[in-house]
């Protein structure tokens, strides 16, 4: 079972405020354990595609994390190469700043 990070509840409230219905919190899929965010995302997306192909998985990235890490060429290359959908959100304002699909 994936661990909830410190932003889990903030992201949940943001999505609910924008009209999303949270159907599984958390969504339980057995997929093994990985330590890296991108690796975990890719594996989780693969299993989700097999188990529930109608769902689309997004990586939720805090604005500060995006600005300090995800804008780097290596991170952007990995995101593009692996077709990762994500959104950037502001923790304090509990607001989505950008969707990348």
GROMACS .gro file of C-alpha atoms in nm:
model
  101
    1UNK     CA    1   0.000   0.000   0.000
    2UNK     CA    2   0.147   0.338  -0.097
    3UNK     CA    3   0.216   0.574   0.190
    4UNK     CA    4   0.037   0.906   0.203
    5UNK     CA    5   0.272   1.200   0.193
    6UNK     CA    6   0.228   1.523   0.387
    7UNK     CA    7   0.028   1.679   0.102
    8UNK     CA    8  -0.225   1.399   0.055
    9UNK     CA    9  -0.518   1.574   0.225
   10UNK     CA   10  -0.440   1.909   0.058
   11UNK     CA   11  -0.444   1.750  -0.287
   12UNK     CA   12  -0.767   1.567  -0.206
   13UNK     CA   13  -0.939   1.891  -0.099
   14UNK     CA   14  -0.808   2.072  -0.409
   15UNK     CA   15  -0.948   1.807  -0.639
   16UNK     CA   16  -1.284   1.802  -0.460
   17UNK     CA   17  -1.306   2.184  -0.482
   18UNK     CA   18  -1.258   2.163  -0.858
   19UNK     CA   19  -1.538   1.910  -0.898
   20UNK     CA   20  -1.351   1.582  -0.890
   21UNK     CA   21  -1.508   1.287  -0.713
   22UNK     CA   22  -1.254   1.085  -0.514
   23UNK     CA   23  -1.367   0.726  -0.559
   24UNK     CA   24  -1.083   0.544  -0.387
   25UNK     CA   25  -0.871   0.701  -0.113
   26UNK     CA   26  -0.626   0.548  -0.144
   27UNK     CA   27  -0.670   0.332  -0.451
   28UNK     CA   28  -0.531  -0.005  -0.348
   29UNK     CA   29  -0.340  -0.194  -0.614
   30UNK     CA   30  -0.069  -0.443  -0.529
   31UNK     CA   31   0.233  -0.355  -0.737
   32UNK     CA   32   0.541  -0.400  -0.522
   33UNK     CA   33   0.751  -0.130  -0.365
   34UNK     CA   34   0.970   0.131  -0.531
   35UNK     CA   35   1.141   0.426  -0.372
   36UNK     CA   36   1.151   0.673  -0.657
   37UNK     CA   37   0.846   0.882  -0.739
   38UNK     CA   38   0.871   0.841  -1.114
   39UNK     CA   39   0.938   0.469  -1.094
   40UNK     CA   40   0.646   0.425  -0.858
   41UNK     CA   41   0.422   0.632  -1.085
   42UNK     CA   42   0.515   0.433  -1.396
   43UNK     CA   43   0.458   0.101  -1.226
   44UNK     CA   44   0.133   0.216  -1.067
   45UNK     CA   45   0.007   0.347  -1.403
   46UNK     CA   46   0.092   0.016  -1.569
   47UNK     CA   47  -0.101  -0.186  -1.311
   48UNK     CA   48  -0.390   0.060  -1.319
   49UNK     CA   49  -0.407   0.025  -1.698
   50UNK     CA   50  -0.430  -0.352  -1.657
   51UNK     CA   51  -0.682  -0.349  -1.371
   52UNK     CA   52  -0.892  -0.039  -1.440
   53UNK     CA   53  -0.806   0.095  -1.787
   54UNK     CA   54  -1.077   0.363  -1.779
   55UNK     CA   55  -0.885   0.557  -1.512
   56UNK     CA   56  -0.618   0.817  -1.583
   57UNK     CA   57  -0.336   0.862  -1.334
   58UNK     CA   58  -0.187   1.204  -1.260
   59UNK     CA   59   0.122   1.285  -1.058
   60UNK     CA   60   0.046   1.563  -0.807
   61UNK     CA   61   0.348   1.794  -0.768
   62UNK     CA   62   0.369   2.075  -0.510
   63UNK     CA   63   0.472   2.405  -0.670
   64UNK     CA   64   0.791   2.428  -0.463
   65UNK     CA   65   0.897   2.078  -0.565
   66UNK     CA   66   0.825   2.151  -0.929
   67UNK     CA   67   1.032   2.473  -0.918
   68UNK     CA   68   1.326   2.308  -0.742
   69UNK     CA   69   1.338   1.973  -0.919
   70UNK     CA   70   1.084   1.901  -1.190
   71UNK     CA   71   1.194   2.191  -1.410
   72UNK     CA   72   1.541   2.039  -1.443
   73UNK     CA   73   1.620   1.891  -1.787
   74UNK     CA   74   1.663   1.539  -1.647
   75UNK     CA   75   1.324   1.542  -1.474
   76UNK     CA   76   1.152   1.696  -1.776
   77UNK     CA   77   1.312   1.439  -2.004
   78UNK     CA   78   1.190   1.152  -1.788
   79UNK     CA   79   0.840   1.303  -1.772
   80UNK     CA   80   0.825   1.349  -2.150
   81UNK     CA   81   0.980   1.012  -2.233
   82UNK     CA   82   0.731   0.833  -2.009
   83UNK     CA   83   0.428   1.045  -2.105
   84UNK     CA   84   0.354   1.134  -1.743
   85UNK     CA   85   0.043   1.340  -1.684
   86UNK     CA   86   0.073   1.570  -1.386
   87UNK     CA   87  -0.058   1.878  -1.216
   88UNK     CA   88   0.120   2.143  -1.012
   89UNK     CA   89  -0.054   2.279  -0.706
   90UNK     CA   90  -0.003   2.549  -0.445
   91UNK     CA   91  -0.005   2.400  -0.096
   92UNK     CA   92  -0.102   2.717   0.092
   93UNK     CA   93  -0.378   2.829  -0.146
   94UNK     CA   94  -0.494   2.470  -0.204
   95UNK     CA   95  -0.519   2.547  -0.573
   96UNK     CA   96  -0.415   2.374  -0.893
   97UNK     CA   97  -0.180   2.597  -1.091
   98UNK     CA   98  -0.124   2.391  -1.404
   99UNK     CA   99  -0.242   2.068  -1.564
  100UNK     CA  100  -0.003   1.888  -1.795
  101UNK     CA  101  -0.169   1.612  -1.996
   0.00000   0.00000   0.00000
